Structures are given as C-alpha cells and as structure tokens.
Tab-separated table of C-alpha atoms in Angstrom:
chain	number	residue	atom	x	y	z
A	1	UNK	CA	2.298	29.331	-52.678
A	2	UNK	CA	2.400	25.492	-52.752
A	3	UNK	CA	6.039	25.793	-51.321
A	4	UNK	CA	5.011	28.111	-48.648
A	5	UNK	CA	2.097	25.670	-47.533
A	6	UNK	CA	4.645	22.467	-47.701
A	7	UNK	CA	6.847	24.757	-45.198
A	8	UNK	CA	4.078	25.293	-42.965
A	9	UNK	CA	3.202	21.675	-42.960
A	10	UNK	CA	6.499	20.717	-41.750
A	11	UNK	CA	6.863	23.518	-39.262
A	12	UNK	CA	2.953	22.227	-37.687
A	13	UNK	CA	4.448	18.633	-37.463
A	14	UNK	CA	7.627	19.635	-35.767
A	15	UNK	CA	5.810	21.977	-33.566
A	16	UNK	CA	3.299	18.916	-32.759
A	17	UNK	CA	5.988	16.655	-31.946
A	18	UNK	CA	7.880	19.001	-29.725
A	19	UNK	CA	4.546	19.674	-27.724
A	20	UNK	CA	4.056	16.046	-27.573
A	21	UNK	CA	7.771	15.777	-26.178
A	22	UNK	CA	6.875	18.353	-23.211
A	23	UNK	CA	3.764	16.958	-22.320
A	24	UNK	CA	4.714	13.412	-22.215
A	25	UNK	CA	7.985	14.120	-20.875
A	26	UNK	CA	9.843	12.352	-23.300
A	27	UNK	CA	13.853	11.940	-23.542
A	28	UNK	CA	15.429	10.810	-26.786
A	29	UNK	CA	13.732	9.392	-30.027
A	30	UNK	CA	10.883	6.893	-29.738
A	31	UNK	CA	12.117	3.319	-30.240
A	32	UNK	CA	11.366	0.384	-32.105
A	33	UNK	CA	8.297	-2.009	-30.843
A	34	UNK	CA	9.920	-5.331	-30.445
A	35	UNK	CA	9.492	-8.428	-28.200
A	36	UNK	CA	6.003	-8.861	-28.951
A	37	UNK	CA	4.767	-5.184	-29.146
A	38	UNK	CA	6.918	-4.169	-25.765
A	39	UNK	CA	9.646	-1.442	-25.986
A	40	UNK	CA	11.487	0.830	-23.578
A	41	UNK	CA	10.961	4.494	-23.733
A	42	UNK	CA	13.136	7.146	-22.004
A	43	UNK	CA	10.840	9.741	-20.090
A	44	UNK	CA	11.766	12.122	-17.394
A	45	UNK	CA	11.438	11.424	-13.870
A	46	UNK	CA	7.873	13.208	-13.767
A	47	UNK	CA	6.596	12.397	-16.826
A	48	UNK	CA	2.626	11.755	-17.123
A	49	UNK	CA	3.544	8.136	-18.513
A	50	UNK	CA	4.630	7.349	-15.348
A	51	UNK	CA	1.853	6.510	-12.771
A	52	UNK	CA	1.450	8.743	-9.855
A	53	UNK	CA	2.684	5.874	-7.637
A	54	UNK	CA	6.086	5.775	-9.724
A	55	UNK	CA	6.625	9.304	-9.645
A	56	UNK	CA	6.291	9.813	-5.993
A	57	UNK	CA	8.799	7.001	-5.613
A	58	UNK	CA	11.424	8.664	-8.036
A	59	UNK	CA	11.053	12.132	-6.045
A	60	UNK	CA	11.959	11.109	-2.987
A	61	UNK	CA	14.064	8.598	-0.968
A	62	UNK	CA	11.991	8.414	2.415
A	63	UNK	CA	10.640	4.966	3.792
A	64	UNK	CA	7.319	4.150	3.129
A	65	UNK	CA	5.184	3.232	6.303
A	66	UNK	CA	2.236	0.547	5.993
A	67	UNK	CA	-1.057	1.777	6.952
A	68	UNK	CA	-4.056	-0.178	8.679
A	69	UNK	CA	-3.993	-4.010	8.143
A	70	UNK	CA	-7.354	-5.844	8.499
A	71	UNK	CA	-7.121	-9.629	8.093
A	72	UNK	CA	-10.344	-11.344	6.435
A	73	UNK	CA	-10.793	-14.918	7.141
A	74	UNK	CA	-11.858	-16.646	3.645
A	75	UNK	CA	-11.793	-20.337	4.646
A	76	UNK	CA	-10.065	-21.853	7.618
A	77	UNK	CA	-6.192	-21.608	7.134
A	78	UNK	CA	-7.080	-18.812	4.244
A	79	UNK	CA	-6.792	-15.083	4.988
A	80	UNK	CA	-6.431	-11.767	2.971
A	81	UNK	CA	-5.708	-8.225	3.293
A	82	UNK	CA	-5.420	-5.210	1.568
A	83	UNK	CA	-2.106	-3.280	3.052
A	84	UNK	CA	-1.949	0.219	2.154
A	85	UNK	CA	1.578	1.704	1.418
A	86	UNK	CA	1.875	5.576	2.584
A	87	UNK	CA	4.140	8.114	1.800
A	88	UNK	CA	3.931	11.246	3.785
A	89	UNK	CA	0.523	10.217	4.970
A	90	UNK	CA	-0.798	9.699	1.098
A	91	UNK	CA	-1.620	5.993	0.158
A	92	UNK	CA	0.464	5.499	-3.068
A	93	UNK	CA	0.316	1.652	-3.201
A	94	UNK	CA	-1.063	-1.138	-2.216
A	95	UNK	CA	0.139	-4.883	-1.396
A	96	UNK	CA	-2.494	-7.554	-1.992
A	97	UNK	CA	-2.082	-10.564	0.738
A	98	UNK	CA	-2.914	-13.871	1.539
A	99	UNK	CA	-2.030	-15.982	4.366
A	100	UNK	CA	-2.146	-18.991	4.346
A	101	UNK	CA	-1.966	-22.351	6.402
A	102	UNK	CA	0.186	-25.120	4.724
A	103	UNK	CA	-1.239	-27.785	6.885
A	104	UNK	CA	-4.851	-27.013	4.821
A	105	UNK	CA	-3.260	-25.860	1.678
A	106	UNK	CA	-0.790	-27.415	-0.655
A	107	UNK	CA	1.463	-25.496	-3.211
A	108	UNK	CA	1.998	-26.817	-6.624
A	109	UNK	CA	4.490	-25.031	-8.886
A	110	UNK	CA	3.415	-25.078	-12.543
A	111	UNK	CA	5.131	-24.206	-16.049
A	112	UNK	CA	3.663	-23.670	-19.433
A	113	UNK	CA	6.332	-23.280	-21.814
A	114	UNK	CA	4.130	-23.511	-24.535
A	115	UNK	CA	0.699	-22.111	-25.206
A	116	UNK	CA	-0.920	-18.638	-23.817
A	117	UNK	CA	-1.409	-18.641	-20.018
A	118	UNK	CA	-2.352	-15.569	-18.351
A	119	UNK	CA	-3.778	-14.936	-14.695
A	120	UNK	CA	-7.256	-16.092	-15.803
A	121	UNK	CA	-6.512	-19.229	-17.882
A	122	UNK	CA	-4.462	-20.353	-14.800
A	123	UNK	CA	-7.264	-19.642	-12.206
A	124	UNK	CA	-9.681	-21.841	-14.934
A	125	UNK	CA	-6.980	-24.576	-15.305
A	126	UNK	CA	-6.232	-25.521	-11.889
A	127	UNK	CA	-9.200	-24.334	-9.694
A	128	UNK	CA	-6.811	-23.068	-7.170
A	129	UNK	CA	-7.644	-20.972	-4.304
A	130	UNK	CA	-4.551	-18.657	-5.149
A	131	UNK	CA	-2.448	-18.322	-7.961
A	132	UNK	CA	0.547	-15.866	-8.328
A	133	UNK	CA	3.282	-15.518	-10.688
A	134	UNK	CA	6.382	-17.494	-9.999
A	135	UNK	CA	10.173	-16.856	-10.469
A	136	UNK	CA	11.748	-16.010	-13.720
A	137	UNK	CA	11.871	-17.532	-17.142
A	138	UNK	CA	13.585	-17.712	-20.008
A	139	UNK	CA	12.319	-16.380	-23.506
A	140	UNK	CA	10.927	-19.651	-24.561
A	141	UNK	CA	8.881	-19.605	-21.492
A	142	UNK	CA	11.077	-22.329	-19.666
A	143	UNK	CA	12.258	-21.951	-16.119
A	144	UNK	CA	15.482	-19.678	-15.854
A	145	UNK	CA	16.144	-21.247	-12.253
A	146	UNK	CA	16.006	-24.605	-10.708
A	147	UNK	CA	12.000	-25.811	-10.687
A	148	UNK	CA	10.341	-28.770	-9.753
A	149	UNK	CA	6.450	-29.493	-11.029
A	150	UNK	CA	4.712	-32.068	-9.640
A	151	UNK	CA	8.104	-33.886	-8.946
A	152	UNK	CA	9.376	-33.502	-12.198
A	153	UNK	CA	12.737	-31.275	-12.572
A	154	UNK	CA	12.736	-28.539	-15.059
A	155	UNK	CA	14.741	-25.356	-15.552
A	156	UNK	CA	18.735	-25.755	-15.446
A	157	UNK	CA	20.183	-28.538	-13.173
A	158	UNK	CA	23.428	-26.850	-12.730
A	159	UNK	CA	23.012	-23.512	-10.932
A	160	UNK	CA	24.758	-21.910	-8.558
A	161	UNK	CA	21.887	-20.157	-6.267
A	162	UNK	CA	22.616	-17.902	-3.460
A	163	UNK	CA	19.353	-16.470	-2.578
A	164	UNK	CA	16.251	-18.455	-1.553
A	165	UNK	CA	13.768	-21.197	-2.506
A	166	UNK	CA	10.057	-21.865	-1.976
A	167	UNK	CA	9.928	-26.094	-1.484
A	168	UNK	CA	6.922	-27.823	-1.098
A	169	UNK	CA	6.068	-31.045	-0.289
A	170	UNK	CA	3.130	-33.183	0.403
A	171	UNK	CA	2.930	-32.328	3.904
A	172	UNK	CA	4.793	-28.891	4.014
A	173	UNK	CA	5.680	-25.623	2.385
A	174	UNK	CA	8.688	-23.458	3.499
A	175	UNK	CA	11.046	-20.518	2.181
A	176	UNK	CA	14.535	-21.538	2.446
A	177	UNK	CA	17.453	-19.251	2.726
A	178	UNK	CA	20.058	-20.611	0.568
A	179	UNK	CA	23.284	-18.653	1.415
A	180	UNK	CA	24.858	-21.889	3.480
A	181	UNK	CA	22.425	-24.504	1.616
A	182	UNK	CA	22.753	-25.783	-1.744
A	183	UNK	CA	19.394	-26.014	-3.665
A	184	UNK	CA	19.470	-29.752	-4.313
A	185	UNK	CA	19.496	-30.305	-0.571
A	186	UNK	CA	16.651	-28.055	-0.342
A	187	UNK	CA	14.598	-29.602	-2.688
A	188	UNK	CA	14.876	-33.124	-1.639
A	189	UNK	CA	11.539	-34.576	-0.813
A	190	UNK	CA	10.019	-32.016	-2.411
A	191	UNK	CA	6.935	-32.291	-4.972
A	192	UNK	CA	6.877	-28.540	-5.991
A	193	UNK	CA	9.908	-26.286	-5.583
A	194	UNK	CA	11.592	-22.969	-7.401
A	195	UNK	CA	14.425	-20.947	-7.059
A	196	UNK	CA	14.217	-17.203	-7.139
A	197	UNK	CA	16.333	-13.714	-6.258
A	198	UNK	CA	16.882	-11.984	-4.335
A	199	UNK	CA	16.110	-12.852	-0.853
A	200	UNK	CA	14.530	-9.729	0.598
A	201	UNK	CA	14.465	-11.049	4.058
A	202	UNK	CA	16.154	-13.629	6.190
A	203	UNK	CA	15.559	-13.397	10.192
A	204	UNK	CA	13.895	-10.045	10.131
A	205	UNK	CA	17.178	-8.505	8.054
A	206	UNK	CA	17.266	-7.203	4.488
A	207	UNK	CA	19.249	-9.544	2.227
A	208	UNK	CA	19.067	-7.262	-1.024
A	209	UNK	CA	22.781	-6.720	-1.534
A	210	UNK	CA	23.060	-4.027	-4.367
A	211	UNK	CA	20.654	-0.853	-4.058
A	212	UNK	CA	18.536	-0.237	-6.786
A	213	UNK	CA	15.766	2.316	-8.238
A	214	UNK	CA	14.307	-0.401	-10.815
A	215	UNK	CA	10.481	0.102	-10.080
A	216	UNK	CA	8.220	-2.586	-10.906
A	217	UNK	CA	5.134	-4.159	-10.015
A	218	UNK	CA	6.347	-6.690	-7.354
A	219	UNK	CA	5.280	-10.093	-5.809
A	220	UNK	CA	6.939	-11.850	-2.888
A	221	UNK	CA	6.231	-15.239	-1.102
A	222	UNK	CA	7.422	-15.346	2.569
A	223	UNK	CA	6.735	-16.976	5.807
A	224	UNK	CA	5.797	-15.678	9.331
A	225	UNK	CA	6.773	-17.236	12.855
A	226	UNK	CA	3.703	-19.416	12.724
A	227	UNK	CA	5.182	-21.293	9.756
A	228	UNK	CA	2.000	-19.924	7.674
A	229	UNK	CA	3.082	-18.697	3.984
A	230	UNK	CA	2.376	-15.335	3.073
A	231	UNK	CA	2.151	-14.181	-0.530
A	232	UNK	CA	2.019	-10.910	-1.489
A	233	UNK	CA	1.584	-8.816	-4.939
A	234	UNK	CA	1.644	-5.001	-5.424
A	235	UNK	CA	-1.183	-3.294	-7.439
A	236	UNK	CA	1.326	-0.682	-9.003
A	237	UNK	CA	4.957	0.184	-9.420
A	238	UNK	CA	6.357	1.631	-6.864
A	239	UNK	CA	8.692	-0.687	-5.193
A	240	UNK	CA	12.240	-1.089	-5.798
A	241	UNK	CA	13.523	-4.098	-4.307
A	242	UNK	CA	15.522	-2.394	-1.694
A	243	UNK	CA	12.343	-0.485	-0.458
A	244	UNK	CA	10.136	-3.403	-0.460
A	245	UNK	CA	12.669	-5.256	1.535
A	246	UNK	CA	12.284	-2.619	4.334
A	247	UNK	CA	8.865	-2.233	3.742
A	248	UNK	CA	8.417	-5.987	4.669
A	249	UNK	CA	10.957	-5.570	7.381
A	250	UNK	CA	8.800	-2.900	8.983
A	251	UNK	CA	5.185	-3.942	8.153
A	252	UNK	CA	3.139	-5.802	10.940
A	253	UNK	CA	3.449	-9.215	8.941
A	254	UNK	CA	5.883	-11.091	11.404
A	255	UNK	CA	7.469	-12.244	8.342
A	256	UNK	CA	10.553	-14.261	9.008
A	257	UNK	CA	11.915	-14.429	5.622
A	258	UNK	CA	10.626	-13.258	2.398
A	259	UNK	CA	11.378	-14.236	-1.061
A	260	UNK	CA	11.315	-12.054	-4.418
A	261	UNK	CA	9.340	-13.697	-7.309
A	262	UNK	CA	9.500	-11.911	-10.669
A	263	UNK	CA	8.446	-8.576	-11.515
A	264	UNK	CA	7.066	-6.091	-13.846
A	265	UNK	CA	3.431	-6.849	-15.904
A	266	UNK	CA	3.933	-10.600	-15.372
A	267	UNK	CA	3.434	-9.889	-11.479
A	268	UNK	CA	-0.326	-10.941	-11.095
A	269	UNK	CA	-2.203	-12.737	-8.390
A	270	UNK	CA	-5.698	-14.004	-8.531
A	271	UNK	CA	-7.873	-15.404	-5.612
A	272	UNK	CA	-11.169	-17.679	-5.834
A	273	UNK	CA	-12.349	-19.089	-2.640
A	274	UNK	CA	-15.652	-19.528	-0.990
A	275	UNK	CA	-17.035	-16.432	-3.378
A	276	UNK	CA	-14.189	-14.151	-2.689
A	277	UNK	CA	-12.581	-13.134	-5.709
A	278	UNK	CA	-9.738	-11.057	-6.489
A	279	UNK	CA	-7.582	-10.402	-9.253
A	280	UNK	CA	-4.156	-8.166	-9.730
A	281	UNK	CA	-2.641	-7.632	-13.076
A	282	UNK	CA	0.960	-6.273	-13.166
A	283	UNK	CA	1.801	-2.840	-14.635
A	284	UNK	CA	4.751	-1.535	-16.318
A	285	UNK	CA	8.245	-1.402	-14.796
A	286	UNK	CA	11.000	1.530	-15.254
A	287	UNK	CA	14.263	0.966	-15.338
A	288	UNK	CA	16.167	3.938	-13.311
A	289	UNK	CA	20.005	4.935	-13.240
A	290	UNK	CA	20.171	8.293	-11.544
A	291	UNK	CA	17.828	10.717	-13.708
A	292	UNK	CA	17.934	8.466	-16.601
A	293	UNK	CA	14.415	6.443	-16.743
A	294	UNK	CA	13.372	3.969	-19.257
A	295	UNK	CA	9.413	2.826	-18.982
A	296	UNK	CA	8.407	-0.638	-20.322
A	297	UNK	CA	5.475	0.226	-22.483
A	298	UNK	CA	3.343	-2.317	-24.127
A	299	UNK	CA	1.533	-1.656	-27.623
A	300	UNK	CA	-1.263	-2.760	-27.540
A	301	UNK	CA	-1.876	-3.808	-23.721
A	302	UNK	CA	-3.024	-7.066	-22.848
A	303	UNK	CA	-2.535	-9.204	-19.510
A	304	UNK	CA	0.971	-10.616	-19.179
A	305	UNK	CA	1.457	-14.540	-19.899
A	306	UNK	CA	2.429	-16.369	-17.013
A	307	UNK	CA	4.845	-19.326	-18.122
A	308	UNK	CA	5.928	-20.071	-14.545
A	309	UNK	CA	3.451	-19.665	-11.404
A	310	UNK	CA	2.561	-20.729	-7.846
A	311	UNK	CA	-0.522	-22.019	-6.785
A	312	UNK	CA	-2.424	-22.832	-3.466
A	313	UNK	CA	-5.298	-25.604	-3.697
A	314	UNK	CA	-7.285	-26.835	-0.935
A	315	UNK	CA	-6.301	-29.995	0.817
A	316	UNK	CA	-9.139	-32.680	0.301
A	317	UNK	CA	-7.707	-35.012	3.451
C-alpha cells in the first residue's frame, strides 16, 4: 500500500510538471538562477510568459505603424508625447517621448559604478527634468564605451567606434555619426558624452547592419532637423533593433539621426518638470534565433539598477 502511494505521488509530480510546461510554454530544463537573480528561460514563441507585445512581434514580420502623435508642452523647450505603436490597427506598444531644446536644457552624463542607483534614485539625486538610461556598461557598472562625465573621461580610452555618440557641451548637444569621424574628435570641447551602438538612423536611412529579432525594452536619443534632442523609451519589449530603426524612419518625428542606448530591464525613463511626472521601468527581453526563444527572467522582480544615465537639466542662465 505504501509503495502504491509513493508511485502515485511520483506520477502526480510528473503530471503537474508536464502541465506547467504545457501551460507556460517552456522548452528544455529550468535553468539555474544566477547574476543577481536573473536567468534565461527557454520558451515557445507563443508562451504566456511572454508579453502580448512580444508574442505579436514574434508572430509577424510586418512593419508596425505609428498612431496619433500629440506633443504636450511642459515647459519652454520641453515637450512630451506618447506615440502608440500599431500592428493591424491594434496598439501593441507605446513610445514615450521627450523633445528638448538644447539651448534651454543642458545634458549631463552620469556613472555610478558602486552603490545602488535605480530610476527613482537618479531623479532624486540629480533633480533633472529627464533621466534616461545611457549606453552600455560592464559587470562592475563602469562604462563599456568611451564616456565623459563633467569633463572627466571614463570607460575605455582605446576603442574602435563606428556607430554613434551623444555629445554635449556647455552650449550645445548633438548626436554624431562616427562612420567617418573618430570619437576623440567628436568629444573635443565636450563636457558630457557617450559612445553607443548601433546607430539606428542617419539622414533618414537605417544603419542597423545585421537584421536581428532580439526583443527588448528600448531607449534611444536622436535629433531632428531643428536641432532638438528627442529621447524615447518603449514601455514593452516589442521592438527588435531592426524594427525600431524602421519605425523611427517612418514615424512623424522628423528625426535626422537616432542612436540606440542600452536595452532590456535597464531601459528606464523618468520625467519630473512643472508638475508633470512620468516614470517607465524597463521590462524583460528575449533572445530570438529562428523559433528558439530565451526569455530573460528576474527573481524576484525589482527595478533595474542604472549605472549609466543621461539627464536633462534646465539651464539657469
């Protein structure tokens, strides 16, 4: 009798595990949790563990279309907007935008290699009108690309940069195409700057060389024909870099150049100005190769740390 009960228990466990695999759309064994509670989990392209936006992105290669764009003035030289992203008439994603006049706002690059700094901490620490995640960083939280913060050089000083850089001085800010310009030359006279990749757009043409289906929450910094800086962050993980470049090319933003920033859970944006407040925290990401999908999971969930950020601060004179 005791043996029969034991067999029944084993069968029940296996049945429950099989049910979980079918319900959650898992593929392969469960991975070990690592890297501070994050791990990659193999799932099917239709797994309910993926967000609806991610499942839509994986189900179709069609180009998304922009919805209605309405800019809202928050202050002189500072506007915000929420641009819907549509697939077959359905809103599947939102692009949170800020359009900033660099003559009225200065841009500052910050790095906190040690200590805990999430979006809320950076907004409180800097008192900035806008904070967005910056370029890529190492496991130690140091910039992984050439970087200037308050005139101090950080990150690698020997680096082959072919994509782009965001460069700010006391009087200006701009996104630079580094295809034919050395990053050291682009940094000359700057107080704050960061190299990042890939360059999404240059002169209205996509610069994403290698097609990819890797999905993630995305942030970018760009510039329009009037010289205004446009910062954008998605609210979900719908976009691959290839799709994002095409969407920004077709969107009514007037972008002449756009540079990708780091993506995934670190892709966060906050705005706090004249009573207007907005916070968007990065969500997951998925590595996609054909039908093989690996979803980045976190246990437990908490807002991502942001060792590298870009902030916009109101000029005082």
